[in-house]
Amino acid sequence: MSLLELKDVSKIYGDLHALDKINLKVDTGEWVAIMGPSGSGKSTMMNIIGCMDKPTSGEVLLDGVDISRESAKSLTRIRRDKIGLIFQQFHLVNYLTAVENVMMAQYYHSVPDEKEALRALARVGLADRAKHLPSQLSGGEQQRVCIARALINYPELLLADEPTGNLDEANENVVLDIFSQLHKEGTTLVVVTHDPEVAEVAQRTVTLGHGKIISDKLNEGFKE
Amino acid sequence: MTKRKMFFRMITASLVRRRSRMLVALLAIAVGATILSGLVTIYYDVPRQMGAEFRNYGANMILLPEGSGAFDNAEVDAALSKIPAASVVGVAPYRYESVTINEQPIVAAGTHMDGARAASPYWYIDGEWPAASGELLLGKEIAEKLSTKLGAELNVRYALTEEDEDHSDLFVKENSRKMIVAGILETGGSEEEYIYMAMEDLEALTESAGELDVAELSVSGSQAELQGYADSINASLDGVTARLVKRVTQSESTVLTKLQALVLLVTVIVLALTMICVATTMTAVVTERRREIGLRKALGASDASIIWEFMGEGLLLGLVGGLLGACLGFAFAQAVSVNVFSNSIAFRPLLLPITIIVSILVTGLACILPVRSATDIDPALVLKGE
């Protein structure tokens, strides 16, 4: 069953077609990498799927609900309840500790639970760094805090924008291992990347070019 | 953990761990609250401080016998009972009689020297105040008229009319008393035309006691309070009339009103400046934290939630700044009072919560616009770094 479905989705800025009649289905539990060069429409697609922007035309069905017609208030609620976001620049609040950053996502979703937040950090291997401020963490550690924060509310869709863009190879592997583990546990992952190595480990790769899907293929080397 | 606990944890973390940024805002609020608290303390203390200063200008209320004739000490005491004892700075009862010195007619005033000294502190005495029986205070004009100097002995005569033994005829009896000039009084006013002696000396000279012509009172209080005391005396006592010395009470009232208006104006200006300063700081804080606001919105924070978090920070700053300002303001008011009025000031406990509440309100108002603009931030643009 499709968790996410884009039907003839276009996003037009003046004369520029950032997305041009895109059709895409992502099933529950699937791990999809979206690739493409700069200006191909990856970020626009990420914003629309992440309920941070609306398409000019077309339908975006998330869990059966057309989010292209929802109000800004509803989109905030859907983003909070159904989507976990992972960013290239981590975007942690610099005056909150690792555990407080995770708890902040709980705070907006439901009720903060420090023990659960600590368990989420332990899951990404940061149990002993929970009380550290972001400035005291390495880039890889900050990204893992970001993943723990994205996972804390059990989202239906984990949306990652260039999650390894600012990481060295060792930390990139750590993050991809976590993604692999999450996929095995049934989490639906959509990873926007320009890095072929990151795309290769996903189950399926969708490649964009000039706002259109130029390829959509299952990765032969994908290991379940 | 409850949501409320997490809310306080986030805003205190923002204030404590971003000390250098928040210190500027806190300083603005604390300085504003200090000036506010200090000026309000001075505003309320000015009448007391200036009242004491004004009392140097002499009596501001006089008691007169009702109709013609005299009244006595008991009636003055009854009138004084209508005025709070703490407000009475000095009471000088006077009795005037015609006497002769060196064959020249002169008006002698009997009074209680301590009372006269307290009620008329502006009197300049060349020499000493009479301290013992048999000593005189001479008005400067009289001293010149008699060509008398300090320490001179004068023969004061008083003529009184008496009936003979079978009450069939009247005859004049003359009492005289030798008195020493203890001091010469200079006021620049009509007081220089009299001689002053202790009430007991005048009573001995005239062989009659207890009669008074007028009592001069120096009372601290606003014009309205003084008028209240006078009205109360006039309404409840038959033999006495109380009147305010208008030239003193009205000028006091005018000066106080203008001084208080000035302090009030400065207070309002300081409040406005504080608000502008806090608003500017909060605008800078919001601008600096656009990315963080975008992140919070991306994580699902509602507009109301963002507003409350920033307002919470602002209000907490207002609370701490207000508390600091209330304490520093008292020190400021105390320093002003000691240096300007040479007098210490009383701490007003009510001013502490008032300063804190006003600081919170001012900070809250100053935060509204910048915080409102925080909700317009688009998470997608901010998170992309645009």
XYZ file of C-alpha atoms in Angstrom:
610
model
C 0.000 0.000 0.000
C 1.296 3.488 -0.857
C 2.115 5.723 2.067
C 2.987 8.600 -0.248
C 1.660 9.325 -3.706
C 2.374 12.323 -5.946
C -0.064 12.751 -8.854
C 0.864 15.204 -11.626
C 2.583 17.445 -9.130
C 3.984 20.704 -10.531
C 5.631 23.621 -8.807
C 6.077 26.721 -10.918
C 8.004 29.863 -9.937
C 7.285 32.415 -12.674
C 8.624 30.776 -15.831
C 10.563 28.121 -13.968
C 9.043 24.674 -13.600
C 10.841 23.413 -10.473
C 8.641 20.279 -10.640
C 6.864 19.315 -13.811
C 3.950 16.844 -13.535
C 5.720 14.436 -11.218
C 4.097 11.084 -10.472
C 5.615 9.010 -7.698
C 4.478 6.319 -5.273
C 6.322 5.326 -2.097
C 5.037 2.240 -0.284
C 5.000 1.773 3.467
C 8.344 0.419 4.646
C 10.118 1.375 1.442
C 13.549 3.077 1.378
C 13.711 5.494 -1.559
C 16.617 7.697 -2.552
C 15.847 10.795 -4.605
C 18.856 11.879 -6.662
C 19.644 14.627 -9.046
C 21.971 17.518 -9.662
C 21.468 21.013 -8.259
C 18.338 22.649 -9.674
C 16.732 19.309 -10.554
C 13.861 19.897 -8.115
C 15.014 17.679 -5.201
C 14.620 20.368 -2.560
C 11.261 21.506 -3.924
C 10.031 17.909 -3.786
C 11.400 17.503 -0.265
C 9.577 20.668 0.891
C 6.296 19.515 -0.649
C 6.534 15.992 0.778
C 7.610 17.502 4.135
C 4.482 19.701 4.234
C 6.579 22.858 4.170
C 5.369 23.943 0.746
C 2.392 23.333 -1.559
C 2.426 22.349 -5.210
C 1.097 24.721 -7.867
C -0.990 21.845 -9.219
C -1.481 18.136 -8.669
C -2.201 15.992 -5.617
C 0.070 14.818 -2.826
C -1.483 11.979 -0.876
C 0.155 11.195 2.436
C -1.486 8.273 4.207
C -4.543 8.835 1.993
C -4.873 12.563 2.776
C -4.319 15.130 0.014
C -1.897 17.489 1.724
C -1.841 19.859 -1.261
C -5.236 21.206 -0.207
C -4.624 21.509 3.539
C -4.287 24.795 5.381
C -0.954 25.902 6.854
C -2.234 24.963 10.312
C -3.190 21.451 9.164
C 0.156 21.028 7.435
C 1.926 21.878 10.712
C -0.149 19.192 12.472
C 0.518 16.590 9.737
C 4.256 17.375 9.795
C 4.288 17.004 13.576
C 2.303 13.750 13.619
C 3.466 11.859 10.530
C 6.872 13.105 9.400
C 10.366 12.919 10.891
C 12.822 15.406 9.357
C 16.603 14.994 9.059
C 18.646 17.917 7.731
C 22.022 18.230 6.088
C 23.024 20.987 8.564
C 21.545 19.072 11.540
C 19.687 22.169 12.822
C 19.976 21.453 16.498
C 19.078 24.195 18.974
C 22.495 25.267 20.167
C 21.555 26.104 23.763
C 19.740 22.816 24.405
C 21.561 19.583 25.245
C 21.279 16.529 22.997
C 18.503 15.020 25.107
C 16.679 18.375 25.325
C 16.806 18.687 21.534
C 15.124 15.293 21.266
C 12.609 16.189 23.957
C 11.736 19.397 22.090
C 10.232 17.268 19.283
C 8.214 15.359 21.915
C 7.132 18.688 23.428
C 5.537 19.839 20.165
C 4.086 16.394 19.434
C 2.668 15.270 22.766
C 4.371 15.055 26.168
C 8.136 15.170 26.797
C 9.565 11.972 28.282
C 13.252 12.208 29.197
C 13.709 8.449 29.601
C 12.316 7.784 26.159
C 14.486 10.538 24.690
C 17.530 8.954 26.337
C 16.555 5.571 24.833
C 16.320 7.212 21.387
C 19.820 8.631 21.833
C 21.085 5.212 23.004
C 19.618 3.710 19.851
C 21.873 5.956 17.730
C 24.845 5.254 20.019
C 24.817 8.525 21.945
C 23.755 7.425 25.438
C 26.886 8.937 26.970
C 26.598 12.242 25.070
C 23.017 13.069 26.096
C 23.910 16.010 28.340
C 26.274 17.622 25.857
C 25.489 20.778 23.936
C 25.660 20.592 20.115
C 28.890 22.623 20.172
C 30.451 19.790 22.204
C 29.468 17.139 19.642
C 31.120 16.158 16.362
C 29.250 16.516 13.061
C 28.426 12.801 13.023
C 27.145 12.947 16.589
C 25.010 15.980 15.806
C 23.495 14.166 12.841
C 22.709 11.181 15.067
C 20.972 13.508 17.553
C 19.001 14.848 14.576
C 18.017 11.249 13.652
C 17.009 10.483 17.257
C 14.871 13.652 17.248
C 13.249 12.635 13.944
C 12.447 9.166 15.265
C 11.193 10.070 18.722
C 7.546 10.515 17.735
C 7.408 7.297 15.647
C 6.759 9.070 12.321
C 5.181 7.224 9.401
C 7.692 8.789 7.008
C 11.320 9.657 7.690
C 12.407 12.405 5.298
C 16.146 13.099 5.071
C 17.673 15.975 3.101
C 21.324 15.287 2.224
C 21.799 13.537 5.589
C 25.448 12.723 4.931
C 26.329 15.915 3.070
C 28.339 17.334 5.959
C 29.828 14.079 7.260
C 33.106 12.251 6.741
C 33.098 8.704 5.417
C 33.140 7.014 8.829
C 30.162 9.016 10.080
C 28.403 8.570 6.719
C 28.598 4.802 7.236
C 27.265 5.111 10.782
C 24.259 7.101 9.541
C 23.598 4.705 6.647
C 23.779 1.751 9.049
C 21.139 3.436 11.215
C 18.953 3.947 8.108
C 19.416 0.319 7.205
C 18.376 -0.749 10.685
C 15.334 1.547 10.569
C 14.320 0.099 7.191
C 14.533 -3.423 8.616
C 12.236 -2.312 11.441
C 9.683 -1.176 8.851
C 10.285 2.581 8.758
C 9.519 4.309 5.454
C 12.519 6.372 4.349
C 12.798 9.030 1.651
C 16.384 10.246 1.355
C 17.218 13.215 -0.864
C 20.871 13.066 -1.918
C 23.278 13.905 -4.701
C 25.750 11.238 -3.506
C 25.514 8.029 -5.618
C 26.973 5.949 -2.771
C 24.170 7.025 -0.465
C 21.600 6.355 -3.177
C 23.014 2.887 -3.905
C 22.365 1.542 -0.424
C 18.660 2.479 -0.711
C 16.069 0.010 -1.971
C 15.088 2.226 -4.902
C 16.521 5.311 -6.592
C 14.443 8.004 -8.258
C 16.509 10.427 -10.345
C 15.252 13.929 -11.133
C 16.358 16.235 -13.894
C 14.882 19.635 -14.757
C 11.856 18.972 -12.592
C 11.004 15.607 -14.159
C 11.658 12.012 -13.127
C 14.249 10.742 -15.538
C 14.680 7.314 -13.930
C 13.066 5.227 -11.236
C 14.776 1.910 -10.550
C 15.232 -0.720 -7.867
C 18.842 -1.012 -6.732
C 20.206 -4.386 -7.670
C 22.818 -4.339 -4.952
C 20.277 -3.595 -2.208
C 20.714 -5.864 0.805
C 17.632 -6.569 2.910
C 8.006 15.493 32.529
C 5.048 17.767 31.958
C 4.855 20.166 29.036
C 5.019 23.065 31.480
C 8.296 21.786 32.953
C 9.766 21.396 29.490
C 8.581 24.913 28.607
C 10.448 26.385 31.596
C 13.457 24.181 30.895
C 13.660 25.529 27.354
C 13.245 29.206 28.220
C 15.639 29.078 31.184
C 18.184 27.210 29.030
C 17.810 29.934 26.392
C 18.441 32.663 28.965
C 21.180 30.931 30.955
C 23.137 29.348 28.096
C 22.883 32.424 25.875
C 24.016 34.736 28.662
C 25.940 37.267 26.588
C 22.979 37.895 24.269
C 20.371 38.015 26.986
C 22.505 40.169 29.271
C 21.960 43.141 26.950
C 18.183 42.761 27.169
C 18.360 42.137 30.909
C 20.513 45.221 31.365
C 18.032 47.361 29.431
C 15.149 46.131 31.570
C 17.087 46.376 34.844
C 18.237 49.945 34.099
C 14.686 50.934 33.173
C 13.291 49.258 36.298
C 15.984 50.886 38.460
C 15.143 54.373 37.222
C 11.419 53.629 37.439
C 11.601 52.273 40.984
C 13.984 55.031 42.068
C 11.905 57.832 40.592
C 8.639 56.466 41.981
C 10.253 56.227 45.429
C 11.416 59.829 45.073
C 8.007 60.845 43.680
C 6.287 59.601 46.807
C 8.991 60.807 49.162
C 9.315 64.327 47.704
C 6.378 65.738 49.738
C 7.930 64.376 52.945
C 11.425 65.548 52.056
C 10.304 68.913 50.707
C 7.783 69.280 53.552
C 10.687 69.212 55.980
C 12.496 71.805 53.838
C 9.407 73.985 53.632
C 9.023 73.959 57.384
C 12.073 76.238 57.441
C 9.852 78.959 56.033
C 7.881 79.207 59.239
C 4.357 78.665 60.468
C 1.773 77.533 57.952
C -1.268 77.535 60.263
C -2.416 80.007 62.893
C -4.926 79.614 65.671
C -6.939 82.671 66.645
C -9.587 83.189 69.287
C -13.068 83.169 67.852
C -14.432 86.757 67.761
C -12.536 89.378 69.752
C -10.711 88.557 72.951
C -8.297 85.875 73.919
C -8.108 82.131 74.336
C -6.089 79.875 76.572
C -3.639 76.979 76.489
C -6.407 74.409 76.976
C -8.041 75.527 73.739
C -4.739 75.385 71.869
C -4.184 71.862 73.213
C -7.697 70.880 72.112
C -6.926 72.196 68.623
C -3.590 70.369 68.536
C -5.361 67.100 69.367
C -6.985 67.327 65.918
C -3.568 67.164 64.238
C -1.407 63.995 64.290
C 1.384 64.624 66.805
C 4.028 63.434 64.323
C 2.999 66.155 61.864
C 3.384 69.006 64.352
C 6.836 70.509 63.857
C 6.458 73.465 66.238
C 3.843 75.389 68.228
C 4.446 78.981 69.256
C 1.692 80.611 71.356
C 1.882 84.398 71.557
C 0.453 86.985 73.922
C 0.973 90.639 73.051
C 1.038 93.485 75.630
C 2.084 97.138 75.480
C 5.042 97.916 77.668
C 7.418 100.864 77.951
C 11.174 100.837 77.870
C 12.992 104.123 78.383
C 9.571 105.803 78.279
C 8.980 104.483 74.744
C 5.862 102.391 74.034
C 6.746 98.959 72.673
C 4.779 95.783 71.972
C 6.083 92.816 73.968
C 5.298 89.263 72.943
C 5.316 86.455 75.464
C 5.960 83.031 74.002
C 7.545 79.645 74.611
C 11.011 80.098 73.169
C 11.423 76.446 72.146
C 8.126 76.542 70.282
C 8.991 79.836 68.558
C 12.356 78.435 67.547
C 10.743 75.292 66.046
C 7.933 77.198 64.306
C 10.212 79.937 62.927
C 13.578 78.336 62.146
C 14.372 81.128 59.669
C 14.712 83.717 62.467
C 18.266 84.986 62.639
C 19.377 85.743 66.173
C 22.401 87.931 66.819
C 23.388 86.609 70.247
C 21.447 83.823 71.939
C 17.881 82.747 72.306
C 16.636 83.715 75.792
C 17.250 80.654 77.931
C 16.417 81.877 81.408
C 13.830 84.040 83.102
C 14.702 87.725 82.835
C 16.159 87.509 79.328
C 14.824 89.280 76.242
C 14.904 88.944 72.502
C 14.818 92.354 70.850
C 13.567 92.997 67.360
C 16.260 94.736 65.311
C 14.144 97.880 64.799
C 13.502 98.157 68.531
C 17.175 97.660 69.284
C 18.024 100.513 66.911
C 15.251 102.683 68.339
C 16.523 102.138 71.861
C 20.182 102.217 70.786
C 20.647 99.046 72.789
C 23.251 96.379 72.404
C 23.534 92.733 73.333
C 23.861 92.117 77.060
C 22.341 95.513 77.980
C 19.949 95.662 80.935
C 16.566 97.203 80.196
C 13.828 98.233 82.578
C 10.558 96.942 81.177
C 7.495 98.643 82.610
C 3.873 97.608 82.378
C 1.017 99.747 83.568
C -2.078 97.965 84.784
C -5.318 99.433 86.022
C -6.679 98.181 89.376
C -9.646 98.989 91.594
C -9.045 100.370 95.069
C -9.874 98.332 98.126
C -13.542 99.368 98.380
C -13.976 99.028 94.587
C -15.019 102.675 94.335
C -12.226 103.972 92.175
C -9.637 102.882 89.640
C -5.946 103.602 89.903
C -2.936 102.782 87.784
C -0.321 100.447 89.123
C 3.018 100.086 87.383
C 5.079 96.897 87.416
C 8.628 96.935 86.212
C 11.274 94.316 85.654
C 14.910 94.536 84.764
C 15.736 92.271 81.827
C 18.889 91.435 79.910
C 19.082 91.557 76.084
C 20.110 88.000 75.178
C 19.694 88.349 71.435
C 18.659 90.668 68.628
C 16.167 89.269 66.127
C 16.582 89.842 62.399
C 13.910 88.565 60.034
C 13.445 91.391 57.562
C 9.780 91.364 58.544
C 7.394 92.824 61.121
C 8.881 90.547 63.820
C 11.682 93.112 64.198
C 9.143 95.583 65.679
C 8.561 93.479 68.810
C 10.401 92.355 71.874
C 10.066 88.705 72.885
C 10.221 87.285 76.373
C 9.271 84.042 78.055
C 5.525 83.691 78.606
C 6.129 83.362 82.367
C 7.980 86.716 82.455
C 5.133 88.500 80.646
C 2.572 86.858 82.901
C 4.519 87.988 85.983
C 4.754 91.518 84.585
C 1.050 91.702 83.782
C -0.035 89.700 86.827
C -2.343 87.615 84.691
C -1.802 84.118 83.345
C -3.250 81.777 80.746
C -4.387 84.290 78.109
C -3.198 83.929 74.502
C -3.765 86.143 71.448
C -2.571 83.826 68.731
C -0.755 80.502 68.269
C 1.481 79.879 65.268
C 1.756 76.268 64.129
C 4.264 74.659 61.834
C 2.661 71.473 60.516
C 4.030 69.119 57.869
C 1.524 67.893 55.300
C 0.003 68.662 51.935
C -2.275 71.628 51.473
C -5.273 69.300 51.454
C -4.200 67.663 54.707
C -3.619 71.038 56.357
C -7.016 72.255 55.161
C -8.514 69.060 56.620
C -6.931 69.735 60.015
C -8.128 73.360 59.954
C -11.667 72.339 58.963
C -11.725 69.736 61.715
C -10.642 72.313 64.326
C -13.147 74.895 63.097
C -15.984 72.392 63.059
C -15.417 70.869 66.463
C -14.072 73.705 68.641
C -16.043 76.836 69.577
C -13.397 79.158 70.991
C -10.725 78.702 68.319
C -10.451 79.473 64.620
C -7.718 77.790 62.547
C -6.449 79.451 59.368
C -3.835 78.435 56.869
C -1.045 80.841 56.005
C -1.899 80.775 52.302
C 1.320 82.308 50.996
C 3.221 79.411 52.559
C 0.848 76.505 51.923
C 0.038 77.531 48.338
C 3.646 78.033 47.292
C 4.483 74.673 48.919
C 1.677 73.046 47.027
C 2.679 74.656 43.710
C 6.340 73.678 44.032
C 5.438 70.098 45.043
C 2.954 69.675 42.208
C 5.505 70.893 39.652
C 8.277 68.765 41.097
C 6.081 65.653 41.133
C 4.904 66.356 37.582
C 8.543 66.590 36.492
C 9.426 63.275 38.169
C 6.343 61.650 36.617
C 7.285 62.926 33.165
C 10.823 61.587 33.495
C 9.414 58.236 34.672
C 7.133 57.968 31.634
C 10.015 58.874 29.290
C 12.258 56.272 30.923
C 9.516 53.650 30.541
C 9.135 54.510 26.855
C 12.899 54.349 26.307
C 13.079 50.999 28.113
C 10.307 49.670 25.909
C 12.104 50.816 22.748
C 15.369 49.318 23.980
C 13.782 45.969 24.880
C 11.819 45.891 21.617
C 15.028 46.539 19.665
C 16.859 43.816 21.562
C 14.020 41.347 21.091
C 13.884 42.172 17.373
C 17.598 41.396 17.189
C 17.019 38.175 19.150
C 14.233 37.086 16.789
C 16.302 37.925 13.704
C 19.284 36.052 15.096
C 17.115 33.029 15.826
C 15.199 32.851 12.551
C 16.741 29.471 11.785
C 15.796 28.114 15.198
C 12.227 29.401 14.777
C 12.116 27.754 11.344
C 13.304 24.497 12.887
C 10.661 24.650 15.620
C 7.983 25.225 12.992
C 9.375 22.353 10.923
C 9.107 20.125 13.992
C 5.445 21.039 14.257
C 5.379 24.023 16.620
C 2.203 26.054 16.269
C 2.309 29.857 16.002
C 0.884 30.112 19.508
C 3.619 27.855 20.816
C 6.354 30.000 19.219
C 4.765 33.174 20.589
C 4.553 31.735 24.101
C 8.151 30.559 24.089
C 9.501 33.972 23.078
C 7.065 35.801 25.325
C 8.055 33.422 28.134
C 11.689 34.406 27.674
C 10.740 38.079 27.557
C 8.541 37.839 30.632
C 11.194 35.926 32.584
C 13.674 38.647 31.633
C 11.115 41.211 32.792
C 10.753 39.373 36.118
C 14.495 39.155 36.787
C 15.139 42.683 35.459
C 12.271 44.038 37.553
C 13.568 42.330 40.696
C 17.070 43.677 40.100
C 15.704 47.114 39.248
C 13.511 47.298 42.360
C 16.544 46.673 44.603
C 18.913 48.928 42.653
C 16.177 51.574 42.381
C 15.932 51.804 46.149
C 19.705 52.263 46.345
C 19.436 54.934 43.615
C 16.612 56.748 45.443
C 18.548 56.515 48.707
C 21.640 58.030 47.076
C 19.566 60.853 45.534
C 17.792 61.499 48.821
C 21.001 61.580 50.849
C 22.800 63.826 48.359
C 19.920 66.174 47.539
C 17.826 66.264 50.707
C 20.463 65.107 53.214
C 17.891 62.649 54.443
C 17.473 58.883 54.224
C 14.494 57.321 52.513
C 12.127 54.612 53.739
C 11.858 51.347 51.738
C 8.399 50.884 50.295
C 7.693 47.129 50.138
C 4.753 47.641 47.766
C 7.140 49.078 45.187
C 8.860 45.693 44.786
C 5.858 43.836 43.258
C 4.781 46.983 41.386
C 8.210 47.403 39.739
C 8.294 43.713 38.826
C 4.766 43.782 37.367
C 5.458 46.988 35.395
C 8.755 45.520 34.099
C 6.952 42.349 33.002
C 4.197 44.380 31.307
C 6.658 46.697 29.546
C 8.774 43.756 28.391
C 5.665 41.896 27.262
C 4.478 44.906 25.260
C 7.937 45.421 23.775
C 8.077 41.743 22.728
C 4.682 41.583 21.021
C 5.697 42.957 17.619
C 9.030 41.133 17.178
C 7.535 37.882 18.458
C 4.492 38.253 16.214
C 6.856 38.595 13.254
C 8.586 35.365 14.333
C 5.496 33.401 13.345
C 5.744 34.659 9.757
C 9.033 32.844 9.262
C 8.830 30.152 6.583
C 10.555 26.988 7.847
C 11.477 25.769 4.350
C 13.346 28.965 3.435
C 15.075 29.296 6.789
C 16.208 25.680 6.930
C 17.686 26.053 3.457
C 19.649 28.994 4.798
C 17.957 31.583 2.577
